[in-house]
Amino acid sequence: MKQRLRSATRRFAAIATAGAMVAAGLVAGGPVQAADTNLIANGGFEDGLANWFANNGNATDRATLSPTTDAYSGSSAVLVTNRATTGSGPMQDLSGKVQAGQTYSLSARIKYENADGPATKQFFATMHYGGATYTNLVSATATKGQWAQFNGRFTIPAGQNVSTARLFFETPWTSNPSADPSFHLMDFKLDDVSVVGAPPPPPPSKTIEVVGKLPGEHNPLIGHKFGADGFGFVHNGRVYMYMTNDTQGYAPDPATGISPAINYGNINQITLISSDDLVNWTDHGEIQVAGPNGAAPFTGNSWAPGMAKKVVNGKEKFFLYYANGGGSTNVITGESPLGPWTSERTSTLIDGRTPGAEDVAWKFDPAPLVDEDGEAYLYFGGGPASTSMPPAERFNNPKNLRAIKLGDDMVSTQGSAAAVDAPVAFEAGHVFKREGKYYFSYSSHFGGNDFGGNQQRLPGYPGGGQIGYMISDNPMSWPKETYAGVLFPNQSQFFGTGTGGNNHQSAFEFEGKYYFTYHAPTLNKRITGNNTQGYRSPHIQELTFNPDGTIQQVVGTYAGAAQVRNFDPYRVFEAETLGWSKGIATAKVDGASAQFGGSAPNLVVRDIDNGDWTALSSVDFGDGAQSLTAKVRPLVAGGKIELRLDDVAAPVVAAIPVDAPIGEWTELTTQIEGVAGVHDVYFTYAGPDGADLFEIDSWAFEPAPRLHVSAVAGTRCVGGKVMVTVQVTNDEAVHVSASATSEYGSTPFGAVPPGKQKYRSFPTDAADVPAGEVTVSASATVDGESLPASLKAPYDARSCGR
Ligand SMILES: [Ca+2]
Ligand SMILES: [Ca+2]
Ligand SMILES: [Ca+2]
């Protein structure tokens, strides 16, 4: 843009001098209502320059903001110096806060003092709505050396686009202020800024309304949010997945449901989920890693996490590595895999000063490895190859990835980074160890000028956007000869149109099996069809090996990895544990997690509308459940939680009317009957249309009381014939009556006394019997309740002949 026609396009919506403020207030109507909110953050500059910046709407705009103790009130104000234009003054972004059609009250104090300036000077509070749209809102005329007051009201026109709305303070616009700098470009001070009016509108819903993970399928891992660059980490019987928070910038248009394309530059959080069965995943929310409120505020982005644990100075610590954009890598430290998180560093871990990494274009994508001997390594790097190489080498062996030793504290590096000569490498280096060998996997590049242009790919080298791998005996030595092939082709080969692009993988061992993580925009595809916007979702497949240690190429499927164990319902567990779901969202709330403890984040399931549901895969109710308890917060009257088994449309087996004080967390319980064995569990939600019904924090099932009686069957030989035996043990405090039935008849035990055993046998009159089982029926009255029990006691085949 060569020359903006700002003076012509400014609209003078509400100009008032200081003397006319009362009139302006009267014109606009009655007093500002009590519910109104001050939309300005740090308007008194008591928090320094937080939330303020010099207007930079035009390339020539430039000014210096600094705190000054010459305040109108409090101890600080802002001083504006070195203005290059009359559009460079202090600015605050009110995008998303102000609304079209609303009226706001603006007040502020301003002062100028330059000796050669005019005796009085007009100032404007102006809104920049983006592009060339500037609207002066309120003006004040200051007398040199005295604090003047802005005090007026403005109404944003009903048709105004307010998606960009940035307020700033300046002298009247002139295109050539340097012609008379003492009149146009004087320094000034600003204090006590407020814009009071309707509170900011709630942000548009990000809730994913489609079923993003289909019942029965295990990929993507979750259907209610996105997550990219997943790093699988195992600790104490759970798998934790750390992911780039692709949902952070997701902003579906309320009308079309389609979001603008992903903008990685906005991402400064890591999304964390965990599971002990690889199908039902608990949402632990987002870790605020970078940005002003992050654990490491000296970093701006948090992409592509990597996780490791190590005992340092006698204390087990957890280290979360991440890419601070493309330029550097950093690490924060957790007390557990779920945090809390702190930064042991005050500057980035890997950057342009890291020995051996100076010429790596992208010093990002960190993946740690703690070896069995306690030595730790970090793999990182990516991006365009060095132009000093011949084009064919730049393409095939770009040497853009690195390995470096980590210090004993895990938050420093040792020595120089070594090049990893991974064929056609692009990014996403990762190492795991199996049976004494190290496996380095990585994502391959797509060619282009960054990699030498149109070059001949060497035989067996990866195509674009594939995951290749290498096998080495040394975690720091990765010559090209260690290349072992393509581990995973591009995900679009499996998930079709709209799912292409680069990938990012990890591998982990969990309970004797290896697993491979990758991402694919499959949830995005379910929302918008083949026209995806780059929002990626985590996937897992089992990783299997050939006898020589090479990896069988992974096939991406929606089926995913098998469920490792059935889900235990007989405990308090978080409602944000999801096998599948429809139409819900989650949000972090204050207070401890009932399942994961006081220092772990706790989330609730929210945005629950009539017809929404959540589900758990393969829940083992054993002998039977007696009750279901939900911790809920009703938001309207008339909500209901329904329990169904195995299908979202199956009959309701129990229901909880959510009938409790609105807005208060309450535990509600319902009795259930006839729910035993292994089932998928569907919680379906019903209530008035058009309302958020309630929020849910946690669930708990109670098992039905059962008789504590056990039975063991066996065989022995008596005179060359088989005798089947059975022994009943009564662990109750009362007498239990029992009887046993086998292939060979029935026999009563009579009453078995408390804590005692009784023994019976079945003569078979046969020298050989096949395997079978004895059924024991028992009953007793415990705590006034009549409890039956039916036990199966198996026995092996037996031969007593010669
Ligand atoms: Ca102040
Ligand atoms: Ca909903
Ligand atoms: Ca919860």
PDB file of N, CA and C in Angstrom, residues 703-749:
ATOM      1  N   PRO A 703     -20.765 -51.512  42.303  1.00  0.00           N
ATOM      2  CA  PRO A 703     -21.152 -52.889  41.990  1.00  0.00           C
ATOM      3  C   PRO A 703     -22.303 -53.334  42.888  1.00  0.00           C
ATOM      4  N   ALA A 704     -23.133 -54.230  42.358  1.00  0.00           N
ATOM      5  CA  ALA A 704     -24.180 -54.819  43.183  1.00  0.00           C
ATOM      6  C   ALA A 704     -23.523 -55.649  44.278  1.00  0.00           C
ATOM      7  N   PRO A 705     -24.117 -55.647  45.477  1.00  0.00           N
ATOM      8  CA  PRO A 705     -23.525 -56.469  46.524  1.00  0.00           C
ATOM      9  C   PRO A 705     -23.534 -57.934  46.093  1.00  0.00           C
ATOM     10  N   ARG A 706     -22.501 -58.649  46.423  1.00  0.00           N
ATOM     11  CA  ARG A 706     -22.477 -60.053  46.033  1.00  0.00           C
ATOM     12  C   ARG A 706     -22.043 -60.876  47.240  1.00  0.00           C
ATOM     13  N   LEU A 707     -22.386 -62.133  47.171  1.00  0.00           N
ATOM     14  CA  LEU A 707     -22.042 -63.054  48.229  1.00  0.00           C
ATOM     15  C   LEU A 707     -20.573 -63.417  48.104  1.00  0.00           C
ATOM     16  N   HIS A 708     -19.831 -63.280  49.187  1.00  0.00           N
ATOM     17  CA  HIS A 708     -18.401 -63.581  49.150  1.00  0.00           C
ATOM     18  C   HIS A 708     -18.180 -65.062  49.398  1.00  0.00           C
ATOM     19  N   VAL A 709     -18.437 -65.824  48.356  1.00  0.00           N
ATOM     20  CA  VAL A 709     -18.306 -67.283  48.379  1.00  0.00           C
ATOM     21  C   VAL A 709     -17.467 -67.675  47.184  1.00  0.00           C
ATOM     22  N   SER A 710     -16.539 -68.596  47.352  1.00  0.00           N
ATOM     23  CA  SER A 710     -15.738 -69.058  46.222  1.00  0.00           C
ATOM     24  C   SER A 710     -15.797 -70.582  46.141  1.00  0.00           C
ATOM     25  N   ALA A 711     -15.523 -71.105  44.973  1.00  0.00           N
ATOM     26  CA  ALA A 711     -15.558 -72.559  44.761  1.00  0.00           C
ATOM     27  C   ALA A 711     -14.378 -72.968  43.904  1.00  0.00           C
ATOM     28  N   VAL A 712     -13.772 -74.093  44.243  1.00  0.00           N
ATOM     29  CA  VAL A 712     -12.653 -74.636  43.471  1.00  0.00           C
ATOM     30  C   VAL A 712     -12.964 -76.101  43.173  1.00  0.00           C
ATOM     31  N   ALA A 713     -12.843 -76.499  41.897  1.00  0.00           N
ATOM     32  CA  ALA A 713     -13.097 -77.901  41.510  1.00  0.00           C
ATOM     33  C   ALA A 713     -11.778 -78.581  41.176  1.00  0.00           C
ATOM     34  N   GLY A 714     -11.768 -79.927  41.241  1.00  0.00           N
ATOM     35  CA  GLY A 714     -10.565 -80.678  40.896  1.00  0.00           C
ATOM     36  C   GLY A 714     -10.949 -82.127  40.616  1.00  0.00           C
ATOM     37  N   THR A 715      -9.939 -82.957  40.467  1.00  0.00           N
ATOM     38  CA  THR A 715     -10.174 -84.394  40.237  1.00  0.00           C
ATOM     39  C   THR A 715      -9.150 -85.175  41.044  1.00  0.00           C
ATOM     40  N   ARG A 716      -9.502 -86.443  41.347  1.00  0.00           N
ATOM     41  CA  ARG A 716      -8.499 -87.365  41.881  1.00  0.00           C
ATOM     42  C   ARG A 716      -8.882 -88.779  41.479  1.00  0.00           C
ATOM     43  N   CYS A 717      -7.978 -89.677  41.686  1.00  0.00           N
ATOM     44  CA  CYS A 717      -8.208 -91.061  41.286  1.00  0.00           C
ATOM     45  C   CYS A 717      -8.519 -91.898  42.537  1.00  0.00           C
ATOM     46  N   VAL A 718      -9.599 -92.674  42.433  1.00  0.00           N
ATOM     47  CA  VAL A 718      -9.979 -93.576  43.532  1.00  0.00           C
ATOM     48  C   VAL A 718     -10.262 -94.944  42.915  1.00  0.00           C
ATOM     49  N   GLY A 719      -9.381 -95.904  43.143  1.00  0.00           N
ATOM     50  CA  GLY A 719      -9.565 -97.255  42.610  1.00  0.00           C
ATOM     51  C   GLY A 719      -9.611 -97.291  41.101  1.00  0.00           C
ATOM     52  N   GLY A 720      -8.781 -96.460  40.461  1.00  0.00           N
ATOM     53  CA  GLY A 720      -8.712 -96.461  39.005  1.00  0.00           C
ATOM     54  C   GLY A 720      -9.840 -95.684  38.343  1.00  0.00           C
ATOM     55  N   LYS A 721     -10.686 -95.067  39.133  1.00  0.00           N
ATOM     56  CA  LYS A 721     -11.776 -94.259  38.590  1.00  0.00           C
ATOM     57  C   LYS A 721     -11.585 -92.792  39.002  1.00  0.00           C
ATOM     58  N   VAL A 722     -12.135 -91.921  38.150  1.00  0.00           N
ATOM     59  CA  VAL A 722     -11.982 -90.484  38.422  1.00  0.00           C
ATOM     60  C   VAL A 722     -13.051 -90.017  39.403  1.00  0.00           C
ATOM     61  N   MET A 723     -12.647 -89.230  40.369  1.00  0.00           N
ATOM     62  CA  MET A 723     -13.561 -88.563  41.299  1.00  0.00           C
ATOM     63  C   MET A 723     -13.442 -87.064  41.032  1.00  0.00           C
ATOM     64  N   VAL A 724     -14.585 -86.372  40.691  1.00  0.00           N
ATOM     65  CA  VAL A 724     -14.580 -84.900  40.550  1.00  0.00           C
ATOM     66  C   VAL A 724     -14.879 -84.308  41.925  1.00  0.00           C
ATOM     67  N   THR A 725     -14.069 -83.326  42.328  1.00  0.00           N
ATOM     68  CA  THR A 725     -14.220 -82.759  43.671  1.00  0.00           C
ATOM     69  C   THR A 725     -14.556 -81.276  43.582  1.00  0.00           C
ATOM     70  N   VAL A 726     -15.181 -80.763  44.621  1.00  0.00           N
ATOM     71  CA  VAL A 726     -15.457 -79.323  44.686  1.00  0.00           C
ATOM     72  C   VAL A 726     -15.413 -78.875  46.138  1.00  0.00           C
ATOM     73  N   GLN A 727     -14.814 -77.718  46.336  1.00  0.00           N
ATOM     74  CA  GLN A 727     -14.677 -77.159  47.680  1.00  0.00           C
ATOM     75  C   GLN A 727     -15.242 -75.747  47.683  1.00  0.00           C
ATOM     76  N   VAL A 728     -16.109 -75.451  48.622  1.00  0.00           N
ATOM     77  CA  VAL A 728     -16.723 -74.129  48.744  1.00  0.00           C
ATOM     78  C   VAL A 728     -16.151 -73.417  49.963  1.00  0.00           C
ATOM     79  N   THR A 729     -15.789 -72.148  49.798  1.00  0.00           N
ATOM     80  CA  THR A 729     -15.290 -71.338  50.913  1.00  0.00           C
ATOM     81  C   THR A 729     -16.264 -70.196  51.170  1.00  0.00           C
ATOM     82  N   ASN A 730     -16.680 -70.031  52.398  1.00  0.00           N
ATOM     83  CA  ASN A 730     -17.613 -68.967  52.794  1.00  0.00           C
ATOM     84  C   ASN A 730     -16.830 -67.845  53.475  1.00  0.00           C
ATOM     85  N   ASP A 731     -16.691 -66.703  52.798  1.00  0.00           N
ATOM     86  CA  ASP A 731     -15.987 -65.560  53.380  1.00  0.00           C
ATOM     87  C   ASP A 731     -16.945 -64.537  54.002  1.00  0.00           C
ATOM     88  N   GLU A 732     -18.226 -64.936  54.139  1.00  0.00           N
ATOM     89  CA  GLU A 732     -19.179 -64.049  54.805  1.00  0.00           C
ATOM     90  C   GLU A 732     -19.135 -64.283  56.318  1.00  0.00           C
ATOM     91  N   ALA A 733     -19.794 -63.376  57.038  1.00  0.00           N
ATOM     92  CA  ALA A 733     -19.854 -63.492  58.501  1.00  0.00           C
ATOM     93  C   ALA A 733     -21.109 -64.244  58.938  1.00  0.00           C
ATOM     94  N   VAL A 734     -21.861 -64.791  57.982  1.00  0.00           N
ATOM     95  CA  VAL A 734     -23.089 -65.528  58.291  1.00  0.00           C
ATOM     96  C   VAL A 734     -23.028 -66.890  57.599  1.00  0.00           C
ATOM     97  N   HIS A 735     -23.890 -67.803  58.012  1.00  0.00           N
ATOM     98  CA  HIS A 735     -23.986 -69.098  57.334  1.00  0.00           C
ATOM     99  C   HIS A 735     -24.471 -68.897  55.907  1.00  0.00           C
ATOM    100  N   VAL A 736     -23.908 -69.705  54.981  1.00  0.00           N
ATOM    101  CA  VAL A 736     -24.326 -69.682  53.575  1.00  0.00           C
ATOM    102  C   VAL A 736     -24.806 -71.085  53.231  1.00  0.00           C
ATOM    103  N   SER A 737     -25.977 -71.175  52.591  1.00  0.00           N
ATOM    104  CA  SER A 737     -26.417 -72.498  52.134  1.00  0.00           C
ATOM    105  C   SER A 737     -26.002 -72.644  50.678  1.00  0.00           C
ATOM    106  N   ALA A 738     -25.486 -73.830  50.313  1.00  0.00           N
ATOM    107  CA  ALA A 738     -24.926 -74.019  48.979  1.00  0.00           C
ATOM    108  C   ALA A 738     -25.191 -75.431  48.501  1.00  0.00           C
ATOM    109  N   SER A 739     -25.190 -75.595  47.159  1.00  0.00           N
ATOM    110  CA  SER A 739     -25.272 -76.922  46.553  1.00  0.00           C
ATOM    111  C   SER A 739     -24.446 -76.906  45.287  1.00  0.00           C
ATOM    112  N   ALA A 740     -24.014 -78.083  44.847  1.00  0.00           N
ATOM    113  CA  ALA A 740     -23.150 -78.183  43.677  1.00  0.00           C
ATOM    114  C   ALA A 740     -23.747 -79.138  42.659  1.00  0.00           C
ATOM    115  N   THR A 741     -23.544 -78.816  41.375  1.00  0.00           N
ATOM    116  CA  THR A 741     -24.048 -79.676  40.284  1.00  0.00           C
ATOM    117  C   THR A 741     -22.924 -79.876  39.279  1.00  0.00           C
ATOM    118  N   SER A 742     -22.766 -81.142  38.833  1.00  0.00           N
ATOM    119  CA  SER A 742     -21.782 -81.429  37.794  1.00  0.00           C
ATOM    120  C   SER A 742     -22.406 -82.391  36.790  1.00  0.00           C
ATOM    121  N   GLU A 743     -21.629 -82.804  35.791  1.00  0.00           N
ATOM    122  CA  GLU A 743     -22.042 -83.829  34.842  1.00  0.00           C
ATOM    123  C   GLU A 743     -22.490 -85.093  35.572  1.00  0.00           C
ATOM    124  N   TYR A 744     -22.010 -85.228  36.771  1.00  0.00           N
ATOM    125  CA  TYR A 744     -22.152 -86.515  37.456  1.00  0.00           C
ATOM    126  C   TYR A 744     -23.117 -86.423  38.618  1.00  0.00           C
ATOM    127  N   GLY A 745     -24.002 -85.409  38.618  1.00  0.00           N
ATOM    128  CA  GLY A 745     -25.037 -85.334  39.625  1.00  0.00           C
ATOM    129  C   GLY A 745     -25.002 -84.047  40.424  1.00  0.00           C
ATOM    130  N   SER A 746     -25.898 -83.992  41.399  1.00  0.00           N
ATOM    131  CA  SER A 746     -25.978 -82.820  42.274  1.00  0.00           C
ATOM    132  C   SER A 746     -25.806 -83.253  43.718  1.00  0.00           C
ATOM    133  N   THR A 747     -25.270 -82.320  44.513  1.00  0.00           N
ATOM    134  CA  THR A 747     -25.107 -82.643  45.924  1.00  0.00           C
ATOM    135  C   THR A 747     -25.218 -81.375  46.758  1.00  0.00           C
ATOM    136  N   PRO A 748     -25.961 -81.420  47.878  1.00  0.00           N
ATOM    137  CA  PRO A 748     -26.016 -80.240  48.752  1.00  0.00           C
ATOM    138  C   PRO A 748     -24.810 -80.177  49.679  1.00  0.00           C
ATOM    139  N   PHE A 749     -24.410 -78.939  49.996  1.00  0.00           N
ATOM    140  CA  PHE A 749     -23.407 -78.755  51.039  1.00  0.00           C
ATOM    141  C   PHE A 749     -24.061 -78.570  52.394  1.00  0.00           C
TER     142      PHE A 749
END
